[in-house]
CSV table of C-alpha atoms and ligand atoms in Angstrom, one decimal:
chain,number,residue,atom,x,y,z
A,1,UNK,CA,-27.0,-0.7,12.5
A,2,UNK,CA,-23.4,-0.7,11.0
A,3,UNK,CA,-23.4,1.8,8.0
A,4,UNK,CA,-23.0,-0.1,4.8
A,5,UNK,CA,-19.9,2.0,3.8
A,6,UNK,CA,-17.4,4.2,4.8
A,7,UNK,CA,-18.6,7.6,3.3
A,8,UNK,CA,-22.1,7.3,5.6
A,9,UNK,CA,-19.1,7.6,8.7
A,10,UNK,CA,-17.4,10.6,7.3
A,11,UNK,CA,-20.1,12.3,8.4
A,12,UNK,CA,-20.2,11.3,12.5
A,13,UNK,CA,-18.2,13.4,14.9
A,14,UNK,CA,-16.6,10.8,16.4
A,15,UNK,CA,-14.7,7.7,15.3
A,16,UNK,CA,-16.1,4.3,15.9
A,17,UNK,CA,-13.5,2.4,18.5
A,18,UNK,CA,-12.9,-0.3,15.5
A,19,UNK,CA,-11.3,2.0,13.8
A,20,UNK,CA,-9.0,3.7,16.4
A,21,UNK,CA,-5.5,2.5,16.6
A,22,UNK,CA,-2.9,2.0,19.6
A,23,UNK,CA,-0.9,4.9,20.2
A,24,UNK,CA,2.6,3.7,18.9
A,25,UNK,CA,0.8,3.5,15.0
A,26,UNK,CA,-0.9,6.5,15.2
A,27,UNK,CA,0.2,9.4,12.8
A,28,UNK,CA,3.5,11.0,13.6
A,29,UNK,CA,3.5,13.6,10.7
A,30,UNK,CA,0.2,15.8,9.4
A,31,UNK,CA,-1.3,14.9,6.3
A,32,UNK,CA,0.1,18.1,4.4
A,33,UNK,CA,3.2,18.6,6.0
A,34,UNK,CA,5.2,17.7,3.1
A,35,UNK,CA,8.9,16.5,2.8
A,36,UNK,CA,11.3,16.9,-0.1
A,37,UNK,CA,13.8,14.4,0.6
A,38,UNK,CA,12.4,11.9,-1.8
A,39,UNK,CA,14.0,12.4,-4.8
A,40,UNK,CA,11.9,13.4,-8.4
A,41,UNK,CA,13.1,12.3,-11.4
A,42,UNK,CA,12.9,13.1,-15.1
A,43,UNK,CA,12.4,10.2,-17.4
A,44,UNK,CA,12.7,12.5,-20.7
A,45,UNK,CA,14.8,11.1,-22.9
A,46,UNK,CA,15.4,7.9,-21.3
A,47,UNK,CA,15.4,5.9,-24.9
A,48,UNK,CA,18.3,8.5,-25.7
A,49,UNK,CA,21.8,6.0,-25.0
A,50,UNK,CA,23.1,9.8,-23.9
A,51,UNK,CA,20.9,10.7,-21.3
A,52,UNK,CA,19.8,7.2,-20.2
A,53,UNK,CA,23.1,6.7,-18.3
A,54,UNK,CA,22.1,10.0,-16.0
A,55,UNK,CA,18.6,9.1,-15.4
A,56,UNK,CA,19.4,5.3,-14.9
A,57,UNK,CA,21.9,6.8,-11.9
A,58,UNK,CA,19.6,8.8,-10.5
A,59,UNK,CA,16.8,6.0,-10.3
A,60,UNK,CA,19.3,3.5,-9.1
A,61,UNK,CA,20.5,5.7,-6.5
A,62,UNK,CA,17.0,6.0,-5.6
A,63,UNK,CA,16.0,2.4,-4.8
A,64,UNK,CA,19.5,2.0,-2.8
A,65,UNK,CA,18.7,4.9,-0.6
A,66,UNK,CA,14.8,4.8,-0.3
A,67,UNK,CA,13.2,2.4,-2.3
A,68,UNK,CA,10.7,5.3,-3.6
A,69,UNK,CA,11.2,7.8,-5.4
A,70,UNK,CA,8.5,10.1,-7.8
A,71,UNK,CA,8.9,9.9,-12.0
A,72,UNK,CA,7.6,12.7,-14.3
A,73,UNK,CA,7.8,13.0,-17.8
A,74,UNK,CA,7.0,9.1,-17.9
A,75,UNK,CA,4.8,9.3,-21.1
A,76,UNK,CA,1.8,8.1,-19.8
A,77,UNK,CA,-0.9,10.7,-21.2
A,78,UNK,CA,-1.7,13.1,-18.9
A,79,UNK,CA,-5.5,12.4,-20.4
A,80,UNK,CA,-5.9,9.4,-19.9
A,81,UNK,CA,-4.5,9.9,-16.0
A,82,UNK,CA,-7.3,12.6,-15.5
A,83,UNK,CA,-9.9,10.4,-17.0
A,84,UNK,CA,-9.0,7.3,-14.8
A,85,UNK,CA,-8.4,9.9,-11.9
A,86,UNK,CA,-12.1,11.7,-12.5
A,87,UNK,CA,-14.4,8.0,-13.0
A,88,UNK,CA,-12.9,7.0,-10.4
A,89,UNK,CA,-14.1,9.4,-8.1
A,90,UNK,CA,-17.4,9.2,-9.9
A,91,UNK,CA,-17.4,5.7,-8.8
A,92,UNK,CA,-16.8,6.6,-5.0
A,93,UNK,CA,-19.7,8.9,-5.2
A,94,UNK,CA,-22.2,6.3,-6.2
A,95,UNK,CA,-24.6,5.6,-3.4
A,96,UNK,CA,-23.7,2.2,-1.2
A,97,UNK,CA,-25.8,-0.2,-3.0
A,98,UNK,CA,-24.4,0.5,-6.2
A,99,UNK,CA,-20.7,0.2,-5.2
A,100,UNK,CA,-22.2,-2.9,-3.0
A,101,UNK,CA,-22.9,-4.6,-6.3
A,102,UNK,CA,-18.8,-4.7,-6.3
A,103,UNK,CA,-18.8,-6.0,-3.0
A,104,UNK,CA,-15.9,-8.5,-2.6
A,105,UNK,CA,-16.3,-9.6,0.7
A,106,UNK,CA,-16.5,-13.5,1.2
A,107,UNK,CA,-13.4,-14.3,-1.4
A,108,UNK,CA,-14.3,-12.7,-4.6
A,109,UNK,CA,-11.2,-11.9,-7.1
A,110,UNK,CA,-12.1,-8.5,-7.6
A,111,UNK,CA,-14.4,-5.4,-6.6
A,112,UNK,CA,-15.5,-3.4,-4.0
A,113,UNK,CA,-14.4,-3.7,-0.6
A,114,UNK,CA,-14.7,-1.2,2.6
A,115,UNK,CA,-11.9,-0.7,5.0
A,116,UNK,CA,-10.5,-4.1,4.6
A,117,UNK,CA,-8.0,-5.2,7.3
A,118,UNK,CA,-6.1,-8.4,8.2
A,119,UNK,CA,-7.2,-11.2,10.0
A,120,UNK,CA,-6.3,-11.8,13.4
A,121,UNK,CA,-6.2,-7.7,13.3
A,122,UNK,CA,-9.2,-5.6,15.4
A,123,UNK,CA,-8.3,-2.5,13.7
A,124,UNK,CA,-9.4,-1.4,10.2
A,125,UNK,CA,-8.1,1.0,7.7
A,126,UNK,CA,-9.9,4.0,6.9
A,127,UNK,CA,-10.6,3.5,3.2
A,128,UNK,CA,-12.6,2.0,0.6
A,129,UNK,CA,-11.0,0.4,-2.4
A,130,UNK,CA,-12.0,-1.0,-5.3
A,131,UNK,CA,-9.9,-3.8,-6.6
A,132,UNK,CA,-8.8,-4.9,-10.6
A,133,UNK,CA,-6.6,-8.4,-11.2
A,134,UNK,CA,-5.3,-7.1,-14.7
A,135,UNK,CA,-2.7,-9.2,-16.0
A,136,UNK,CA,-2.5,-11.9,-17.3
A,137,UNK,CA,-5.1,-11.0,-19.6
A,138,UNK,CA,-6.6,-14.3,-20.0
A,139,UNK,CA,-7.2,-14.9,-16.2
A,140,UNK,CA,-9.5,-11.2,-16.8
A,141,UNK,CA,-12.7,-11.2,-15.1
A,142,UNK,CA,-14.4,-8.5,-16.2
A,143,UNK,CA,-17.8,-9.6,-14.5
A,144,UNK,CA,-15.9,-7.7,-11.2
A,145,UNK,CA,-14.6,-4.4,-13.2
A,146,UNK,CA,-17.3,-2.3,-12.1
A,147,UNK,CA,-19.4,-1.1,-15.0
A,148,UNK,CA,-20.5,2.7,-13.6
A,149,UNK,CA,-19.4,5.2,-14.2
A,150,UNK,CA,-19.9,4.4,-17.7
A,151,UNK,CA,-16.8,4.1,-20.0
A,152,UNK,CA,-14.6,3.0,-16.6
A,153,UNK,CA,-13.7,-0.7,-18.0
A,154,UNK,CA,-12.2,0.9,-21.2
A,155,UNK,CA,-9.9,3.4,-19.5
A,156,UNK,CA,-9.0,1.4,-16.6
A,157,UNK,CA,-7.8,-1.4,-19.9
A,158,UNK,CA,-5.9,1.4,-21.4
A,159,UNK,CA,-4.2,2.7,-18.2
A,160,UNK,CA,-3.4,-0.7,-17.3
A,161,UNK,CA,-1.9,-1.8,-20.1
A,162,UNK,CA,0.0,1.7,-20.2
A,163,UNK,CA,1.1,1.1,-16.7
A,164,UNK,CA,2.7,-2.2,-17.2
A,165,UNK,CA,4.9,-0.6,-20.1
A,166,UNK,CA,6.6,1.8,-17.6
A,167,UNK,CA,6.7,-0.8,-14.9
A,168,UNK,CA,9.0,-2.5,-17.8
A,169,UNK,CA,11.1,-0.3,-18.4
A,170,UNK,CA,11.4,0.7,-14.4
A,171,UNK,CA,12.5,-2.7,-14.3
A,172,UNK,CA,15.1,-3.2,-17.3
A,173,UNK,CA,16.9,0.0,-15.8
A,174,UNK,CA,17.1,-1.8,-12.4
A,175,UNK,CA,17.9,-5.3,-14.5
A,176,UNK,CA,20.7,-3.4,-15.5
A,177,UNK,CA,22.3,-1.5,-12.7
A,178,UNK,CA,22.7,-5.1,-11.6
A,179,UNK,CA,24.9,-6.4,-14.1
A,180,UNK,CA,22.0,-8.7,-15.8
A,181,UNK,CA,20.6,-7.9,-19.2
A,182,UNK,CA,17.7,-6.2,-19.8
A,183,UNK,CA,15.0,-8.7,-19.3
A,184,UNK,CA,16.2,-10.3,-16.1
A,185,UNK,CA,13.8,-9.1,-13.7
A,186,UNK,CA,10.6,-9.3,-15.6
A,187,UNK,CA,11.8,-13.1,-16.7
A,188,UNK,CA,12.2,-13.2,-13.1
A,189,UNK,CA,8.4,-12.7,-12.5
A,190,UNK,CA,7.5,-15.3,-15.3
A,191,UNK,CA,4.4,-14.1,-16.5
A,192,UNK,CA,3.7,-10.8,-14.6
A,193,UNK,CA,0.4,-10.1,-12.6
A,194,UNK,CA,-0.6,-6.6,-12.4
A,195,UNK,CA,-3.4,-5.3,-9.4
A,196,UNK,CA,-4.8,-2.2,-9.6
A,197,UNK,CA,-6.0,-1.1,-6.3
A,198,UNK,CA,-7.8,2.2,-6.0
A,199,UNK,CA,-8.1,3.6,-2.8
A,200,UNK,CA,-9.8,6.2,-1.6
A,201,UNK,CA,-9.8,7.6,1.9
A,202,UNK,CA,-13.1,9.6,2.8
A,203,UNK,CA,-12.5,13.0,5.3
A,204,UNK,CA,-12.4,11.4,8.7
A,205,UNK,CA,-13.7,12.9,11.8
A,206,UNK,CA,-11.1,12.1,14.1
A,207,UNK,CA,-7.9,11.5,11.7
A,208,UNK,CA,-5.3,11.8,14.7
A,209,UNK,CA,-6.8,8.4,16.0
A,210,UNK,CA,-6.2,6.2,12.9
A,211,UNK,CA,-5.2,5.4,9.2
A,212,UNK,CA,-5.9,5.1,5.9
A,213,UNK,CA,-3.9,2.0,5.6
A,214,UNK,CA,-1.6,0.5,8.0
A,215,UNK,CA,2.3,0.5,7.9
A,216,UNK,CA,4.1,-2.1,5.4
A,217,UNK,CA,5.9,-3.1,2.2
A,218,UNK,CA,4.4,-4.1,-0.5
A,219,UNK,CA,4.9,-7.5,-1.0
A,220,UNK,CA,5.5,-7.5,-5.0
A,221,UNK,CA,8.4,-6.4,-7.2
A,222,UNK,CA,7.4,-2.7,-8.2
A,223,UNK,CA,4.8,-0.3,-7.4
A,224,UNK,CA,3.3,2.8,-9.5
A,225,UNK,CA,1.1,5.3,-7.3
A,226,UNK,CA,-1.3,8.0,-8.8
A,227,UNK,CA,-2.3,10.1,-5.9
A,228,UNK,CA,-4.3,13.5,-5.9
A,229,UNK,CA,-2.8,16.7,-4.4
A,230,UNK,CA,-4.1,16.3,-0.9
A,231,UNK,CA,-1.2,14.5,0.4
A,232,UNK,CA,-1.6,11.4,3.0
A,233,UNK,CA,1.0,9.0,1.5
A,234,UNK,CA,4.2,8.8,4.2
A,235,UNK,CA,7.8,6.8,4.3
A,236,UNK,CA,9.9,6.4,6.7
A,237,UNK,CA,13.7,7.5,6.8
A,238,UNK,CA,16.6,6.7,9.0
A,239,UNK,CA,15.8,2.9,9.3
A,240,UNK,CA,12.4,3.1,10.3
A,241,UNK,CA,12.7,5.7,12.7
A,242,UNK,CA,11.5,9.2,11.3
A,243,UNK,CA,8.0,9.4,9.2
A,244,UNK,CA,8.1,11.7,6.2
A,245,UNK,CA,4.7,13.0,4.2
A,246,UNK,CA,5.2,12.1,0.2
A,247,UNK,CA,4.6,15.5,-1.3
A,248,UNK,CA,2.0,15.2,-4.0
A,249,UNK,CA,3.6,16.0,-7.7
A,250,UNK,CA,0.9,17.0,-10.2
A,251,UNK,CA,0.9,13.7,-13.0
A,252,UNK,CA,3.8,11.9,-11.3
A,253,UNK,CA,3.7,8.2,-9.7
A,254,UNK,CA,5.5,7.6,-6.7
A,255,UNK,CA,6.9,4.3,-7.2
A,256,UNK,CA,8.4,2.2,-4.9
A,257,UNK,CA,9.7,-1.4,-4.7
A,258,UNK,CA,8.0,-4.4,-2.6
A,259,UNK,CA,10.0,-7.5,-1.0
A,260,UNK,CA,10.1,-9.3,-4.4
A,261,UNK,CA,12.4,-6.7,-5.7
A,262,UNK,CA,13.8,-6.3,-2.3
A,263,UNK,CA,15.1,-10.3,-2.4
A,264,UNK,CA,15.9,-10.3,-6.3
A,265,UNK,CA,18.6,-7.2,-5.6
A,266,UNK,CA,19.5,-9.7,-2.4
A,267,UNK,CA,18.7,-6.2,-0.3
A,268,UNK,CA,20.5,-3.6,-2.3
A,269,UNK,CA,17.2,-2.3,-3.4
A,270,UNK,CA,15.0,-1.5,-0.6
A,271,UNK,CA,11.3,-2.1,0.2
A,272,UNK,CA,10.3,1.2,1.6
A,273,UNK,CA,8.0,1.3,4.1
A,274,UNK,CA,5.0,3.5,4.0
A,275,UNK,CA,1.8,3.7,4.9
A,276,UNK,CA,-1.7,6.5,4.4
A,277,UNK,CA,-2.9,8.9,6.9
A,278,UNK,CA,-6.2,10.8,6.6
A,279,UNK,CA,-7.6,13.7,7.4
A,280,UNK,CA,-10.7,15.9,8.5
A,281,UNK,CA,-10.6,18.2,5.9
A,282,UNK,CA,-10.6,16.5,2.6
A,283,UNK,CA,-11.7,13.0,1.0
A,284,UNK,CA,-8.1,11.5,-0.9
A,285,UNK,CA,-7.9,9.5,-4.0
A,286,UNK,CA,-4.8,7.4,-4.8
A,287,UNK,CA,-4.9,4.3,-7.3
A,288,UNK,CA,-2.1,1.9,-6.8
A,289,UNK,CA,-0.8,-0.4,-9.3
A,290,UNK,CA,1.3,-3.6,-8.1
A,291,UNK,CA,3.2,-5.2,-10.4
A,292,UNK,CA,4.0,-8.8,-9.1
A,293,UNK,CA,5.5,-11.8,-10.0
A,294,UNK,CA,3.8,-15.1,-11.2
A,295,UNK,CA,2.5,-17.2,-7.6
A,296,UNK,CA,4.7,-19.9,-9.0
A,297,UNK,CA,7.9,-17.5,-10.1
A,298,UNK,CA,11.1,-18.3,-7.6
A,299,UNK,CA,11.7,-15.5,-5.1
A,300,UNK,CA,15.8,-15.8,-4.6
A,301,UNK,CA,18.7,-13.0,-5.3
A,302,UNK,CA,19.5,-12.9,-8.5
A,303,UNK,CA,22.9,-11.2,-8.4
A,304,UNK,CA,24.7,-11.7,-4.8
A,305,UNK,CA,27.6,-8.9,-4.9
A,306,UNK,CA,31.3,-9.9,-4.0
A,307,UNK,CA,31.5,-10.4,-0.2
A,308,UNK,CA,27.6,-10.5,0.4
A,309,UNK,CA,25.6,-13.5,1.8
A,310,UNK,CA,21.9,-14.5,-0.1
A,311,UNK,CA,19.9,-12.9,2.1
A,312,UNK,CA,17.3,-15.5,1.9
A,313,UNK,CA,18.6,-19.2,3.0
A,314,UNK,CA,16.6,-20.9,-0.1
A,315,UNK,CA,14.9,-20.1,-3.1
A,316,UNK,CA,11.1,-20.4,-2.5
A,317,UNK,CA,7.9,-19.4,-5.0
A,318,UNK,CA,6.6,-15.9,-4.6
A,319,UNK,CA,3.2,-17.7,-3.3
A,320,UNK,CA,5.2,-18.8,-0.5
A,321,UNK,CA,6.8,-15.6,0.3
A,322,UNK,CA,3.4,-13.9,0.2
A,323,UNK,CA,2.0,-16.4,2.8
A,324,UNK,CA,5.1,-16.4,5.2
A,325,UNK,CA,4.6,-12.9,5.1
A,326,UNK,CA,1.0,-12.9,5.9
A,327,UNK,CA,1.1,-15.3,8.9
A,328,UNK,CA,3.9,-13.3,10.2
A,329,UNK,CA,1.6,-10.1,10.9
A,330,UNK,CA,-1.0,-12.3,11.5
A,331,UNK,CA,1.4,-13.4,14.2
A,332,UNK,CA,2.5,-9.7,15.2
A,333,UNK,CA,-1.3,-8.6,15.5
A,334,UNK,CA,-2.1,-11.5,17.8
A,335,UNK,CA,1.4,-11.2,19.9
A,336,UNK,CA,-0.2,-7.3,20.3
A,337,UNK,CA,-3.5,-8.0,20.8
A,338,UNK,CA,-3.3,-10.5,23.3
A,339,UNK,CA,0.2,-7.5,25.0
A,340,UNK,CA,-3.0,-5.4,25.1
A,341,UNK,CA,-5.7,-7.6,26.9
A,342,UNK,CA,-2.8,-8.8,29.3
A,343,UNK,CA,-1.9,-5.0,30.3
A,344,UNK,CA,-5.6,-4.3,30.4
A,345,UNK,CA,-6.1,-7.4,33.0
A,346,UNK,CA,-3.6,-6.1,35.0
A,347,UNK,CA,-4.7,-3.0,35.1
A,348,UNK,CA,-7.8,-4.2,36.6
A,349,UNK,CA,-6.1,-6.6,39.2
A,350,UNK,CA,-4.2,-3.7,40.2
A,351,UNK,CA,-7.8,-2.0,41.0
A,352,UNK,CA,-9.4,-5.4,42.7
A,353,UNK,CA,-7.7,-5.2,46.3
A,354,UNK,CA,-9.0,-1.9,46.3
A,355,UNK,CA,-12.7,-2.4,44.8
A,356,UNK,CA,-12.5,-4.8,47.2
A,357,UNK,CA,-11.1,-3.2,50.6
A,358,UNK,CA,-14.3,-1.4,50.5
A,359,UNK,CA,-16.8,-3.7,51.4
A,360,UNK,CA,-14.5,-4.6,54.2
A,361,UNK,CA,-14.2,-1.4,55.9
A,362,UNK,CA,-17.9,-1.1,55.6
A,363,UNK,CA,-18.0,-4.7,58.1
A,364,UNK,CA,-15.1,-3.3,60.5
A,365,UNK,CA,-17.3,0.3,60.3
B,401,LIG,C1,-1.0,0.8,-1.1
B,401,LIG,C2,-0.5,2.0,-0.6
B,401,LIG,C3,-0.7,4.4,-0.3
B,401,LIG,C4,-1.6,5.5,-0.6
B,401,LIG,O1,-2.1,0.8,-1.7
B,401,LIG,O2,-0.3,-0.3,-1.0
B,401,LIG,O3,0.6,2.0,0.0
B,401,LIG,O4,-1.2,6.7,-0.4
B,401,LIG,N1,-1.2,3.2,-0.8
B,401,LIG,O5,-2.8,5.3,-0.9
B,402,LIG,NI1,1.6,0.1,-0.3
């Protein structure tokens, strides 16, 4: 019988074959072999007109070279990141059919959910996450904000809510390194939607074989990450080409920008890809907090720079976006899939003549 979640695995020597990917996505880069390429920056002082002008440089240059970059000195209270950080992992370590009281499986907004994966996809992620629609407030469910470990629905409200307020700001820096006024981008989102995703990544017994959580972009405008200090999160540099490990800062986010942001900067800003790798050794928390735009906001470059083309032929709603996006990996995992079974069938014809050619020597014998 199929263990219920993922932590029952972590403890098997070997990984189940769902889980095991095709050698070109496998992990390039250990776990903990950290880079320092992306860049860390101070926010301290950032209301000060003085030093703003520094600090909006450095973040600007940031999302033109990488698209992620780490912030300290943000101003979110280091307490309330330890408390979300420690209940969290409380939550994790709750036996299966308590989280399964989350469970989110079958279309639920919100919850539990174990190694989810795409559709059309045969491989799944190594992680379990547990899943928070935020923002707008109104459109709060708290029926799916788990209710163990005790006092979790009150800090998760508060880091929320603290969250959005640097997203903001993130935003109105970025609003205007492109010539716009403050409020462009969040206007831009209408009425912004907020996810918090919290992922955690048990010790796996074979980590060389799979990952955490597939390559991509995040499909939204910005993205705040809390990780712990075991290190998993990795970017790629040089166009795609060379993998990098994110090296965990103690209280920093990694932030990065998704294709939302990615369109409204008509490219200038990138959407760095990334993706989570695991390991044998230790179990890895991160919580992820999307900031996205309204379903119904317009995805389409707000500023188009002398000389540049839109990069998108026609404004479209970010629901639209999100769904072209979906059914083209949907698309991708088929084309590879079926690449797959078609290499595996001719293997096997290649083996027929001679499976084959036995029997017939056995007659002529
Ligand atoms: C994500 C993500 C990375 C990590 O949740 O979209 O990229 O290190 N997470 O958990
Ligand atoms: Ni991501």
């Amino acid at each position: 019988m199929a263990p219920s979640t993922l932590t029952a695995l972590a403890g098997e020597t070997t990984l189940q074959s769902s889980f095991v990917r095709d050698e070109d996505e496998r992990p390039k880069v250990a776990y903990n072999h950290f880079s320092h390429d992306i860049p860390i920056i101070s926010l301290a002082g950032i209301d000060d007109a003085q030093k703003r002008c520094q600090i909006c440089s450095k973040i600007v240059e940031a999302c033109e070279d990488w698209g992620i970059f780490q912030i300290v000195d943000h101003g979110v209270d280091s307490n309330l990141i330890s408390d979300m950080t420690t209940l969290a992992k409380a939550f994790f370590a709750l036996p299966p059919e308590e989280k399964l009281r989350f469970d989110m499986s079958g279309g639920k907004k919100g919850g539990f959910i174990v190694s989810s994966h795409l559709q059309g996809e045969a491989v799944q992620d190594w992680r379990e996450i547990v899943t928070y629609f935020s923002y707008p407030i109104p459109r709060r469910d708290y029926s799916r904000w788990p209710d163990k470990p005790e006092g979790w629905i009150d800090v998760t409200k508060e880091y929320s809510e603290k969250l959005m307020g640097l997203a903001c700001k993130l935003l109105e820096v970025l609003s205007e390194a492109m010539g716009l006024e403050k409020e462009a981008l969040t206007k831009a989102c209408v009425d912004m939607d907020q996810k918090v995703v919290v992922n955690y990544y048990p010790k796996c017994p074979q980590p060389d074989l799979t990952l955490g959580l597939k390559r991509h972009t995040d499909p939204g405008t910005i993205t705040l990450l809390l990780q712990d200090q075991v290190g998993g999160l990795q970017a790629t540099k040089d166009n795609g080409k060379t993998w990098i490990t994110v090296q965990p800062v103690e209280g920093a986010f990694v932030v990065n920008l998704g294709d939302h942001g990615h369109y409204l900067s008509n490219g200038r800003f990138k959407n760095a890809d990334h993706q989570a790798v695991v390991n044998s050794n230790s179990s890895r928390l991160s919580i992820a907090t999307f900031q996205n735009p309204a379903p119904e906001a317009t995805v389409y470059p707000l500023k188009v720079r002398e000389g540049e083309k839109p990069i998108l032929e026609e404004p479209i709603t970010f629901a639209e976006m999100y769904r072209r996006k979906m059914s083209k990996d949907i698309e991708l995992a088929k084309l590879k899939k079926l690449a797959k079974e078609e290499k595996q069938m001719q293997e096997e014809e290649w083996q027929k003549p001679k499976l084959e050619a036995k029997p017939l020597e056995d007659i002529l014998a």
